[in-house]
Amino acid sequence: MAKAIMLQGTGSDVGKTVLVAGLCRAAKKRGLKVRPFKPQNMSNNAAVADIPGDNNAAGGEIGRAQWLQAIACGVAPTVHMNPVLLKPQTDIGSQVVVQGKVFGEARARDYQAMKGRLMDAVLESWAKVGEGADLVIVEGAGSPAEINLRSRDIANMGFATRANVPVVLVGDIDRGGVIASVAGTHLILPEKDRRMIAGYLINKFRGDVSLFDDGIKAIEKFTGWRCFGVVPWLKAAARLPSEDSVVLERLVSGERRALKVAVPMLGRIANFDDLDPLKAEPQVEVVFVPPGQRLPEDAGLVVIPGSKSTIGDLLKFRENGWDRDLLAHRKRGGHVVGICGGFQMLGRVVRDPDGIEGSVTETEGLGLLDFETVMEPEKIVRNSSARSVQFDLPLEGYEIHLGRTTGPDMARPSAVINGADDGAVSSDGKVMGTYLHGLFSADAFRAKFLESLGVKGGGIDYRAEVERALDEVAAELETHLDCDAIFGLAR
């Protein structure tokens, strides 16, 4: 079994995902065979990964963060890198994905009772991830200080103690109160868990780091833990795919550019990293529009992203008045793209006769394209090779969706995926829908698509840009952290 270390946070959104990705890349550059692992993740931003040993499966689901971390390691992602994925469908319930496949649905309280069985899957995947590796870097979830959930924990100390993995605690100074959050974690952890923590690091520091010298002394006084370093605000991290929709709340507006792209922030938004390649374009401004705000009238393109709850988000879309904004956008000659759940919303009706997504079994669509979608139990999960029909250019991406879409406008497909027609395009070519996630990552297609909107693409190699950003994050961590000591903890 490979040696391992684990990063746990004093809370959610402290930057664990980027730090693990950066440490994975740093270890790779040192010549180590390194792998990422996250026992339990909660996200509707999923990726398609290999299912080792299952020749009949096209692929399974993992969190998009573990996909990125695998890229940082220079290896293909597998479902064992994130054995338990929770995909929220309502405020109190989630779809549970185990080792890449749908295991069932559970309300929050029911899921706690389910965890005992899930730990077996976590430990099985843990053993498989370590095969042939020198080092595994593990990412926790939320905070180990949630002691009310400790007895059935599989994500933080429950896993670390079972697998005997040393822990580095991550504190986020940007949100304030970092001394209290680190010292408070030490205070309330039981002694058995406290012994697993070898030290801590401070993340997202802005300004003169020497100003925190007294803070390090204070934390040492309260905890006895050593500090492995203070990481500055990592500008390169903004060029990496984001998994947490919390990030979108900070991206409501941006610098004025040639093309404004408006993206409604759906309640169950999924795979919003589809927009990252557009955000990287120098002439494109991507604006995420929160509930309660109008879609901007000066947007040239509206992108309706994926959704984990198509009918529920479609109803909220109307409540926000975005349906009226969208029709006005169309009358002004604006373009619209719908991806996956967003594509389904563009049709005449969405039906869910079996109540797969919830209690509402049918709702009227936005009516921009002439088709209907019926939700079906079988879930499509696969990486896909495709070709744009409109521009006759290659596409690569992935599909994760329920539902079968049929109707007259499907006779004008937007793409051919794995040899089959996909999606639809309006008669004037200004409304396009597809089930293909990742289409904007194809550089030639993105440039041609933007050209059709009157904008010159920046000639960006998006995948190379992600690789460069990972290298820059790794370099920053090597500079500001005692990586020798952190890697030396592994056992």
XYZ file of N, CA and C in Angstrom, residues 23-35 73 133-135:
51
model
N -0.316 20.037 -4.528
C 0.622 19.098 -3.920
C 0.790 17.851 -4.787
N -0.295 17.413 -5.435
C -0.185 16.287 -6.367
C 0.771 16.626 -7.512
N 0.632 17.809 -8.068
C 1.510 18.206 -9.166
C 2.957 18.362 -8.667
N 3.124 18.922 -7.461
C 4.465 19.074 -6.906
C 5.127 17.715 -6.687
N 4.355 16.755 -6.169
C 4.902 15.407 -5.960
C 5.248 14.744 -7.291
N 4.401 14.935 -8.277
C 4.683 14.382 -9.607
C 5.989 14.950 -10.157
N 6.186 16.251 -10.000
C 7.403 16.881 -10.497
C 8.647 16.385 -9.756
N 8.455 15.864 -8.554
C 9.563 15.270 -7.814
C 9.828 13.833 -8.236
N 9.029 13.337 -9.177
C 9.232 11.986 -9.680
C 8.446 10.913 -8.970
N 7.493 11.310 -8.124
C 6.684 10.332 -7.397
C 5.468 9.913 -8.213
N 5.076 8.663 -8.052
C 3.814 8.191 -8.599
C 2.738 8.525 -7.568
N 1.959 9.552 -7.854
C 1.031 10.086 -6.859
C -0.401 9.958 -7.347
N -1.336 9.774 -6.409
C -2.751 9.636 -6.730
C -3.565 10.478 -5.755
N -1.896 14.731 -11.256
C -1.004 13.584 -11.050
C -0.496 12.999 -12.366
N 1.223 2.999 -6.504
C 1.536 4.412 -6.238
C 2.594 4.520 -5.143
N 3.339 5.634 -5.186
C 4.269 5.951 -4.101
C 3.588 6.748 -2.996
N 2.639 7.594 -3.403
C 2.015 8.528 -2.468
C 0.569 8.769 -2.863
